[in-house]
Structure formats: structure tokens, C-alpha cells
């Protein structure tokens, strides 16, 4: 389903597959301490490389995965968004995730990208619902989840090592 030519477009954004050459621009996002404050720690360059490699493998294994978010006018990489598989309470779930470069916060990039990914996922992936794992203290991501129609479904402890409390937001496939 996702190949090198794949893209989603919104009014302001272009979403396309990850590429190995995205490493430095992607690391600028996930390596930023403020952007990653709700994660155990910012990602090192090697950890960001591993993330990209896992996403590329998911395209082959699952036919879908996270996408890079580019500014539609400039082509500048400004985030990441899309479906991913997460295990929650022993069950594999399709999660919608998002990260936006800090200097673009507050512009509506995350909800715009997430809506496009939500629609694409429901049209192309065999799942009756999507989730988003959000730490209760992560107010910005909670707002994004709510803006795209998700509501809190349950709470869980996520991250095998840290077992941090997370809200599990959910939206069901329409119809």
C-alpha cells in the first residue's frame, strides 16, 4: 500500500513515506528535549536512525506506517504522523501518532495531518477503530486527539520498562 510514490495531501501539508535521507531533519524533531518531554528521553541520532529503519520495515510487513509531514509550500520537513501498531494490554492496536517540529506548534499541523491519516487508515487498513496513546499530562496531544474526534476509551500502563500511565483515546470506523 505504501511505496516510494505514496503521498497524502491536505490544504497545507504533504505526507509521504520516510526515507533514510530524512535522518538529520527527523532527528531535529525527536532529538529535541522539549518536543520529547513526554517520552523517557530525547532520541539520539542512532535511536532516530533505528526509528526510521523500523518504519521502513513496517511498510513492507504491514503495508502502512508513520509518514513524514512536509510543509506543502516549501517542502520542509515539519513532523511525522500516521498509523502504527502498538501492543496495549496484550492486544495489537492500530495507533495514530504524531510529532511536530517545535517551531511549528500551534499552527494546527498535527490535527490536519492526523485527520488525513485517520481517513486514509480507515479506507485502507483492516481495523474497526484507531487509538492514540497519550500520557495524561500531555495536554497538547490530548487536544489533538480530541480535535480529530477521539475520546478516552480506557487507561493503561504503557512502556514495558517504565510502565507509565497513559490514556487510550479511541475513534471507531464510521458506519
JSON list of C-alpha atoms in Angstrom, two decimals:
[
{"chain": "A", "resi": 1, "resn": "UNK", "atom": "CA", "xyz": [0.00, 0.00, 0.00]},
{"chain": "A", "resi": 2, "resn": "UNK", "atom": "CA", "xyz": [2.74, 2.49, 0.92]},
{"chain": "A", "resi": 3, "resn": "UNK", "atom": "CA", "xyz": [5.53, 2.71, -1.62]},
{"chain": "A", "resi": 4, "resn": "UNK", "atom": "CA", "xyz": [8.07, 5.37, -2.59]},
{"chain": "A", "resi": 5, "resn": "UNK", "atom": "CA", "xyz": [5.50, 7.24, -4.72]},
{"chain": "A", "resi": 6, "resn": "UNK", "atom": "CA", "xyz": [2.80, 7.32, -2.00]},
{"chain": "A", "resi": 7, "resn": "UNK", "atom": "CA", "xyz": [1.59, 10.67, -0.71]},
{"chain": "A", "resi": 8, "resn": "UNK", "atom": "CA", "xyz": [-1.34, 12.27, 1.05]},
{"chain": "A", "resi": 9, "resn": "UNK", "atom": "CA", "xyz": [-2.10, 15.94, 0.55]},
{"chain": "A", "resi": 10, "resn": "UNK", "atom": "CA", "xyz": [-4.04, 18.37, 2.68]},
{"chain": "A", "resi": 11, "resn": "UNK", "atom": "CA", "xyz": [-4.62, 22.06, 2.22]},
{"chain": "A", "resi": 12, "resn": "UNK", "atom": "CA", "xyz": [-1.18, 22.91, 3.65]},
{"chain": "A", "resi": 13, "resn": "UNK", "atom": "CA", "xyz": [0.69, 19.62, 4.01]},
{"chain": "A", "resi": 14, "resn": "UNK", "atom": "CA", "xyz": [2.25, 16.76, 2.08]},
{"chain": "A", "resi": 15, "resn": "UNK", "atom": "CA", "xyz": [2.59, 13.43, 3.87]},
{"chain": "A", "resi": 16, "resn": "UNK", "atom": "CA", "xyz": [4.95, 10.91, 2.33]},
{"chain": "A", "resi": 17, "resn": "UNK", "atom": "CA", "xyz": [6.96, 7.82, 3.32]},
{"chain": "A", "resi": 18, "resn": "UNK", "atom": "CA", "xyz": [10.06, 8.06, 5.47]},
{"chain": "A", "resi": 19, "resn": "UNK", "atom": "CA", "xyz": [13.41, 7.96, 3.67]},
{"chain": "A", "resi": 20, "resn": "UNK", "atom": "CA", "xyz": [16.87, 7.13, 5.00]},
{"chain": "A", "resi": 21, "resn": "UNK", "atom": "CA", "xyz": [17.91, 10.65, 3.94]},
{"chain": "A", "resi": 22, "resn": "UNK", "atom": "CA", "xyz": [15.43, 12.16, 6.43]},
{"chain": "A", "resi": 23, "resn": "UNK", "atom": "CA", "xyz": [17.65, 11.28, 9.37]},
{"chain": "A", "resi": 24, "resn": "UNK", "atom": "CA", "xyz": [19.04, 14.72, 10.23]},
{"chain": "A", "resi": 25, "resn": "UNK", "atom": "CA", "xyz": [15.75, 16.60, 9.82]},
{"chain": "A", "resi": 26, "resn": "UNK", "atom": "CA", "xyz": [13.86, 13.89, 11.71]},
{"chain": "A", "resi": 27, "resn": "UNK", "atom": "CA", "xyz": [16.43, 13.85, 14.50]},
{"chain": "A", "resi": 28, "resn": "UNK", "atom": "CA", "xyz": [15.98, 17.62, 14.87]},
{"chain": "A", "resi": 29, "resn": "UNK", "atom": "CA", "xyz": [12.39, 16.81, 15.91]},
{"chain": "A", "resi": 30, "resn": "UNK", "atom": "CA", "xyz": [12.75, 13.68, 18.05]},
{"chain": "A", "resi": 31, "resn": "UNK", "atom": "CA", "xyz": [16.11, 14.74, 19.47]},
{"chain": "A", "resi": 32, "resn": "UNK", "atom": "CA", "xyz": [14.65, 17.96, 20.88]},
{"chain": "A", "resi": 33, "resn": "UNK", "atom": "CA", "xyz": [14.20, 17.74, 24.66]},
{"chain": "A", "resi": 34, "resn": "UNK", "atom": "CA", "xyz": [11.12, 19.99, 24.73]},
{"chain": "A", "resi": 35, "resn": "UNK", "atom": "CA", "xyz": [9.38, 18.15, 21.89]},
{"chain": "A", "resi": 36, "resn": "UNK", "atom": "CA", "xyz": [10.08, 14.80, 23.56]},
{"chain": "A", "resi": 37, "resn": "UNK", "atom": "CA", "xyz": [9.35, 15.84, 27.17]},
{"chain": "A", "resi": 38, "resn": "UNK", "atom": "CA", "xyz": [6.58, 13.22, 27.46]},
{"chain": "A", "resi": 39, "resn": "UNK", "atom": "CA", "xyz": [8.95, 10.44, 26.36]},
{"chain": "A", "resi": 40, "resn": "UNK", "atom": "CA", "xyz": [11.58, 8.84, 28.58]},
{"chain": "A", "resi": 41, "resn": "UNK", "atom": "CA", "xyz": [14.24, 10.96, 26.83]},
{"chain": "A", "resi": 42, "resn": "UNK", "atom": "CA", "xyz": [15.01, 12.66, 23.52]},
{"chain": "A", "resi": 43, "resn": "UNK", "atom": "CA", "xyz": [16.22, 10.33, 20.80]},
{"chain": "A", "resi": 44, "resn": "UNK", "atom": "CA", "xyz": [19.91, 10.11, 19.99]},
{"chain": "A", "resi": 45, "resn": "UNK", "atom": "CA", "xyz": [20.95, 10.15, 16.35]},
{"chain": "A", "resi": 46, "resn": "UNK", "atom": "CA", "xyz": [21.33, 6.35, 16.44]},
{"chain": "A", "resi": 47, "resn": "UNK", "atom": "CA", "xyz": [17.90, 5.94, 18.05]},
{"chain": "A", "resi": 48, "resn": "UNK", "atom": "CA", "xyz": [16.35, 8.18, 15.36]},
{"chain": "A", "resi": 49, "resn": "UNK", "atom": "CA", "xyz": [18.06, 6.04, 12.69]},
{"chain": "A", "resi": 50, "resn": "UNK", "atom": "CA", "xyz": [16.60, 2.91, 14.33]},
{"chain": "A", "resi": 51, "resn": "UNK", "atom": "CA", "xyz": [13.14, 4.52, 14.33]},
{"chain": "A", "resi": 52, "resn": "UNK", "atom": "CA", "xyz": [13.39, 5.22, 10.60]},
{"chain": "A", "resi": 53, "resn": "UNK", "atom": "CA", "xyz": [14.58, 1.66, 9.92]},
{"chain": "A", "resi": 54, "resn": "UNK", "atom": "CA", "xyz": [11.64, 0.22, 11.89]},
{"chain": "A", "resi": 55, "resn": "UNK", "atom": "CA", "xyz": [9.15, 2.40, 10.00]},
{"chain": "A", "resi": 56, "resn": "UNK", "atom": "CA", "xyz": [10.62, 1.33, 6.65]},
{"chain": "A", "resi": 57, "resn": "UNK", "atom": "CA", "xyz": [10.34, -2.32, 7.72]},
{"chain": "A", "resi": 58, "resn": "UNK", "atom": "CA", "xyz": [6.69, -1.77, 8.73]},
{"chain": "A", "resi": 59, "resn": "UNK", "atom": "CA", "xyz": [5.86, -0.57, 5.22]},
{"chain": "A", "resi": 60, "resn": "UNK", "atom": "CA", "xyz": [6.98, -3.98, 3.92]},
{"chain": "A", "resi": 61, "resn": "UNK", "atom": "CA", "xyz": [5.48, -6.01, 6.77]},
{"chain": "A", "resi": 62, "resn": "UNK", "atom": "CA", "xyz": [2.14, -4.25, 7.22]},
{"chain": "A", "resi": 63, "resn": "UNK", "atom": "CA", "xyz": [1.66, -2.09, 4.14]},
{"chain": "A", "resi": 64, "resn": "UNK", "atom": "CA", "xyz": [1.38, 1.03, 6.29]},
{"chain": "A", "resi": 65, "resn": "UNK", "atom": "CA", "xyz": [3.26, 3.07, 8.86]},
{"chain": "A", "resi": 66, "resn": "UNK", "atom": "CA", "xyz": [4.15, 6.53, 10.02]},
{"chain": "A", "resi": 67, "resn": "UNK", "atom": "CA", "xyz": [4.66, 9.23, 7.38]},
{"chain": "A", "resi": 68, "resn": "UNK", "atom": "CA", "xyz": [6.82, 12.31, 7.18]},
{"chain": "A", "resi": 69, "resn": "UNK", "atom": "CA", "xyz": [4.93, 15.60, 7.21]},
{"chain": "A", "resi": 70, "resn": "UNK", "atom": "CA", "xyz": [6.21, 18.31, 4.91]},
{"chain": "A", "resi": 71, "resn": "UNK", "atom": "CA", "xyz": [5.12, 21.91, 4.54]},
{"chain": "A", "resi": 72, "resn": "UNK", "atom": "CA", "xyz": [3.20, 21.79, 1.26]},
{"chain": "A", "resi": 73, "resn": "UNK", "atom": "CA", "xyz": [4.60, 25.10, 0.03]},
{"chain": "A", "resi": 74, "resn": "UNK", "atom": "CA", "xyz": [8.27, 24.81, 1.00]},
{"chain": "A", "resi": 75, "resn": "UNK", "atom": "CA", "xyz": [8.78, 21.02, 1.16]},
{"chain": "A", "resi": 76, "resn": "UNK", "atom": "CA", "xyz": [10.39, 21.49, 4.56]},
{"chain": "A", "resi": 77, "resn": "UNK", "atom": "CA", "xyz": [10.11, 18.51, 6.93]},
{"chain": "A", "resi": 78, "resn": "UNK", "atom": "CA", "xyz": [7.99, 19.63, 9.88]},
{"chain": "A", "resi": 79, "resn": "UNK", "atom": "CA", "xyz": [6.77, 16.43, 11.51]},
{"chain": "A", "resi": 80, "resn": "UNK", "atom": "CA", "xyz": [5.69, 12.84, 11.45]},
{"chain": "A", "resi": 81, "resn": "UNK", "atom": "CA", "xyz": [2.22, 11.35, 11.62]},
{"chain": "A", "resi": 82, "resn": "UNK", "atom": "CA", "xyz": [0.39, 8.18, 10.78]},
{"chain": "A", "resi": 83, "resn": "UNK", "atom": "CA", "xyz": [-0.71, 4.71, 11.76]},
{"chain": "A", "resi": 84, "resn": "UNK", "atom": "CA", "xyz": [1.50, 2.34, 13.69]},
{"chain": "A", "resi": 85, "resn": "UNK", "atom": "CA", "xyz": [0.93, -0.90, 15.58]},
{"chain": "A", "resi": 86, "resn": "UNK", "atom": "CA", "xyz": [1.21, -0.82, 19.37]},
{"chain": "A", "resi": 87, "resn": "UNK", "atom": "CA", "xyz": [0.51, -3.54, 21.91]},
{"chain": "A", "resi": 88, "resn": "UNK", "atom": "CA", "xyz": [-1.91, -2.32, 24.57]},
{"chain": "A", "resi": 89, "resn": "UNK", "atom": "CA", "xyz": [-2.92, -4.63, 27.39]},
{"chain": "A", "resi": 90, "resn": "UNK", "atom": "CA", "xyz": [-1.71, -7.61, 25.34]},
{"chain": "A", "resi": 91, "resn": "UNK", "atom": "CA", "xyz": [-3.69, -6.67, 22.21]},
{"chain": "A", "resi": 92, "resn": "UNK", "atom": "CA", "xyz": [-2.22, -5.29, 18.99]},
{"chain": "A", "resi": 93, "resn": "UNK", "atom": "CA", "xyz": [-3.90, -1.99, 18.16]},
{"chain": "A", "resi": 94, "resn": "UNK", "atom": "CA", "xyz": [-3.55, 0.42, 15.25]},
{"chain": "A", "resi": 95, "resn": "UNK", "atom": "CA", "xyz": [-2.39, 3.66, 16.82]},
{"chain": "A", "resi": 96, "resn": "UNK", "atom": "CA", "xyz": [-2.38, 7.07, 15.19]},
{"chain": "A", "resi": 97, "resn": "UNK", "atom": "CA", "xyz": [0.67, 9.02, 16.30]},
{"chain": "A", "resi": 98, "resn": "UNK", "atom": "CA", "xyz": [2.07, 12.49, 15.61]},
{"chain": "A", "resi": 99, "resn": "UNK", "atom": "CA", "xyz": [5.08, 14.70, 16.28]},
{"chain": "A", "resi": 100, "resn": "UNK", "atom": "CA", "xyz": [5.52, 18.27, 15.05]},
{"chain": "A", "resi": 101, "resn": "UNK", "atom": "CA", "xyz": [8.67, 20.34, 14.99]},
{"chain": "A", "resi": 102, "resn": "UNK", "atom": "CA", "xyz": [8.57, 22.77, 17.92]},
{"chain": "A", "resi": 103, "resn": "UNK", "atom": "CA", "xyz": [8.75, 25.96, 15.83]},
{"chain": "A", "resi": 104, "resn": "UNK", "atom": "CA", "xyz": [5.52, 24.86, 14.09]},
{"chain": "A", "resi": 105, "resn": "UNK", "atom": "CA", "xyz": [3.50, 24.18, 17.25]},
{"chain": "A", "resi": 106, "resn": "UNK", "atom": "CA", "xyz": [0.18, 25.97, 17.48]},
{"chain": "A", "resi": 107, "resn": "UNK", "atom": "CA", "xyz": [-0.39, 26.11, 13.70]},
{"chain": "A", "resi": 108, "resn": "UNK", "atom": "CA", "xyz": [-2.79, 23.15, 13.53]},
{"chain": "A", "resi": 109, "resn": "UNK", "atom": "CA", "xyz": [-0.27, 20.91, 11.75]},
{"chain": "A", "resi": 110, "resn": "UNK", "atom": "CA", "xyz": [-0.84, 17.85, 13.98]},
{"chain": "A", "resi": 111, "resn": "UNK", "atom": "CA", "xyz": [-4.66, 17.78, 13.70]},
{"chain": "A", "resi": 112, "resn": "UNK", "atom": "CA", "xyz": [-4.54, 18.46, 9.94]},
{"chain": "A", "resi": 113, "resn": "UNK", "atom": "CA", "xyz": [-2.06, 15.63, 9.37]},
{"chain": "A", "resi": 114, "resn": "UNK", "atom": "CA", "xyz": [-3.86, 13.30, 11.80]},
{"chain": "A", "resi": 115, "resn": "UNK", "atom": "CA", "xyz": [-7.23, 13.78, 10.10]},
{"chain": "A", "resi": 116, "resn": "UNK", "atom": "CA", "xyz": [-5.69, 12.90, 6.72]},
{"chain": "A", "resi": 117, "resn": "UNK", "atom": "CA", "xyz": [-4.06, 9.82, 8.24]},
{"chain": "A", "resi": 118, "resn": "UNK", "atom": "CA", "xyz": [-7.25, 8.82, 10.06]},
{"chain": "A", "resi": 119, "resn": "UNK", "atom": "CA", "xyz": [-9.23, 8.95, 6.82]},
{"chain": "A", "resi": 120, "resn": "UNK", "atom": "CA", "xyz": [-6.57, 7.07, 4.84]},
{"chain": "A", "resi": 121, "resn": "UNK", "atom": "CA", "xyz": [-6.24, 4.40, 7.54]},
{"chain": "A", "resi": 122, "resn": "UNK", "atom": "CA", "xyz": [-9.97, 3.73, 7.74]},
{"chain": "A", "resi": 123, "resn": "UNK", "atom": "CA", "xyz": [-10.12, 3.49, 3.93]},
{"chain": "A", "resi": 124, "resn": "UNK", "atom": "CA", "xyz": [-7.09, 1.20, 3.57]},
{"chain": "A", "resi": 125, "resn": "UNK", "atom": "CA", "xyz": [-6.37, -0.75, 6.76]},
{"chain": "A", "resi": 126, "resn": "UNK", "atom": "CA", "xyz": [-8.49, -3.56, 8.16]},
{"chain": "A", "resi": 127, "resn": "UNK", "atom": "CA", "xyz": [-9.28, -2.12, 11.58]},
{"chain": "A", "resi": 128, "resn": "UNK", "atom": "CA", "xyz": [-12.59, -1.15, 13.15]},
{"chain": "A", "resi": 129, "resn": "UNK", "atom": "CA", "xyz": [-11.03, 1.57, 15.32]},
{"chain": "A", "resi": 130, "resn": "UNK", "atom": "CA", "xyz": [-7.90, 3.64, 15.90]},
{"chain": "A", "resi": 131, "resn": "UNK", "atom": "CA", "xyz": [-6.29, 4.56, 19.17]},
{"chain": "A", "resi": 132, "resn": "UNK", "atom": "CA", "xyz": [-3.84, 7.17, 20.40]},
{"chain": "A", "resi": 133, "resn": "UNK", "atom": "CA", "xyz": [-1.69, 6.56, 23.47]},
{"chain": "A", "resi": 134, "resn": "UNK", "atom": "CA", "xyz": [-1.28, 9.81, 25.38]},
{"chain": "A", "resi": 135, "resn": "UNK", "atom": "CA", "xyz": [0.21, 10.47, 28.79]},
{"chain": "A", "resi": 136, "resn": "UNK", "atom": "CA", "xyz": [-2.37, 12.27, 30.96]},
{"chain": "A", "resi": 137, "resn": "UNK", "atom": "CA", "xyz": [0.00, 15.25, 31.45]},
{"chain": "A", "resi": 138, "resn": "UNK", "atom": "CA", "xyz": [0.44, 15.70, 27.68]},
{"chain": "A", "resi": 139, "resn": "UNK", "atom": "CA", "xyz": [-2.26, 18.33, 27.22]},
{"chain": "A", "resi": 140, "resn": "UNK", "atom": "CA", "xyz": [-1.23, 19.28, 23.64]},
{"chain": "A", "resi": 141, "resn": "UNK", "atom": "CA", "xyz": [-1.58, 15.71, 22.35]},
{"chain": "A", "resi": 142, "resn": "UNK", "atom": "CA", "xyz": [-4.79, 15.23, 24.27]},
{"chain": "A", "resi": 143, "resn": "UNK", "atom": "CA", "xyz": [-6.18, 18.28, 22.43]},
{"chain": "A", "resi": 144, "resn": "UNK", "atom": "CA", "xyz": [-5.08, 16.85, 19.07]},
{"chain": "A", "resi": 145, "resn": "UNK", "atom": "CA", "xyz": [-6.79, 13.52, 19.83]},
{"chain": "A", "resi": 146, "resn": "UNK", "atom": "CA", "xyz": [-10.00, 15.32, 20.79]},
{"chain": "A", "resi": 147, "resn": "UNK", "atom": "CA", "xyz": [-9.88, 17.61, 17.73]},
{"chain": "A", "resi": 148, "resn": "UNK", "atom": "CA", "xyz": [-9.81, 14.58, 15.44]},
{"chain": "A", "resi": 149, "resn": "UNK", "atom": "CA", "xyz": [-12.82, 13.00, 17.14]},
{"chain": "A", "resi": 150, "resn": "UNK", "atom": "CA", "xyz": [-11.17, 10.66, 19.63]},
{"chain": "A", "resi": 151, "resn": "UNK", "atom": "CA", "xyz": [-12.42, 10.15, 23.18]},
{"chain": "A", "resi": 152, "resn": "UNK", "atom": "CA", "xyz": [-10.80, 8.44, 26.15]},
{"chain": "A", "resi": 153, "resn": "UNK", "atom": "CA", "xyz": [-11.60, 4.72, 25.97]},
{"chain": "A", "resi": 154, "resn": "UNK", "atom": "CA", "xyz": [-9.54, 3.46, 28.89]},
{"chain": "A", "resi": 155, "resn": "UNK", "atom": "CA", "xyz": [-6.35, 3.89, 30.87]},
{"chain": "A", "resi": 156, "resn": "UNK", "atom": "CA", "xyz": [-3.31, 1.62, 30.72]},
{"chain": "A", "resi": 157, "resn": "UNK", "atom": "CA", "xyz": [0.27, 1.35, 31.85]},
{"chain": "A", "resi": 158, "resn": "UNK", "atom": "CA", "xyz": [2.44, 1.61, 28.74]},
{"chain": "A", "resi": 159, "resn": "UNK", "atom": "CA", "xyz": [6.15, 1.14, 28.11]},
{"chain": "A", "resi": 160, "resn": "UNK", "atom": "CA", "xyz": [7.40, -2.24, 29.29]},
{"chain": "A", "resi": 161, "resn": "UNK", "atom": "CA", "xyz": [10.29, -0.73, 31.23]},
{"chain": "A", "resi": 162, "resn": "UNK", "atom": "CA", "xyz": [8.68, 2.36, 32.78]},
{"chain": "A", "resi": 163, "resn": "UNK", "atom": "CA", "xyz": [5.00, 1.34, 32.98]},
{"chain": "A", "resi": 164, "resn": "UNK", "atom": "CA", "xyz": [3.82, 4.95, 32.69]},
{"chain": "A", "resi": 165, "resn": "UNK", "atom": "CA", "xyz": [0.09, 5.72, 32.92]},
{"chain": "A", "resi": 166, "resn": "UNK", "atom": "CA", "xyz": [-1.42, 6.50, 29.51]},
{"chain": "A", "resi": 167, "resn": "UNK", "atom": "CA", "xyz": [-4.88, 7.42, 28.34]},
{"chain": "A", "resi": 168, "resn": "UNK", "atom": "CA", "xyz": [-6.02, 5.33, 25.41]},
{"chain": "A", "resi": 169, "resn": "UNK", "atom": "CA", "xyz": [-8.02, 7.58, 23.10]},
{"chain": "A", "resi": 170, "resn": "UNK", "atom": "CA", "xyz": [-10.19, 5.82, 20.52]},
{"chain": "A", "resi": 171, "resn": "UNK", "atom": "CA", "xyz": [-12.25, 6.53, 17.45]},
{"chain": "A", "resi": 172, "resn": "UNK", "atom": "CA", "xyz": [-14.37, 3.89, 15.70]},
{"chain": "A", "resi": 173, "resn": "UNK", "atom": "CA", "xyz": [-14.61, 3.45, 11.96]},
{"chain": "A", "resi": 174, "resn": "UNK", "atom": "CA", "xyz": [-17.60, 5.43, 10.69]},
{"chain": "A", "resi": 175, "resn": "UNK", "atom": "CA", "xyz": [-20.70, 3.43, 9.82]}
]
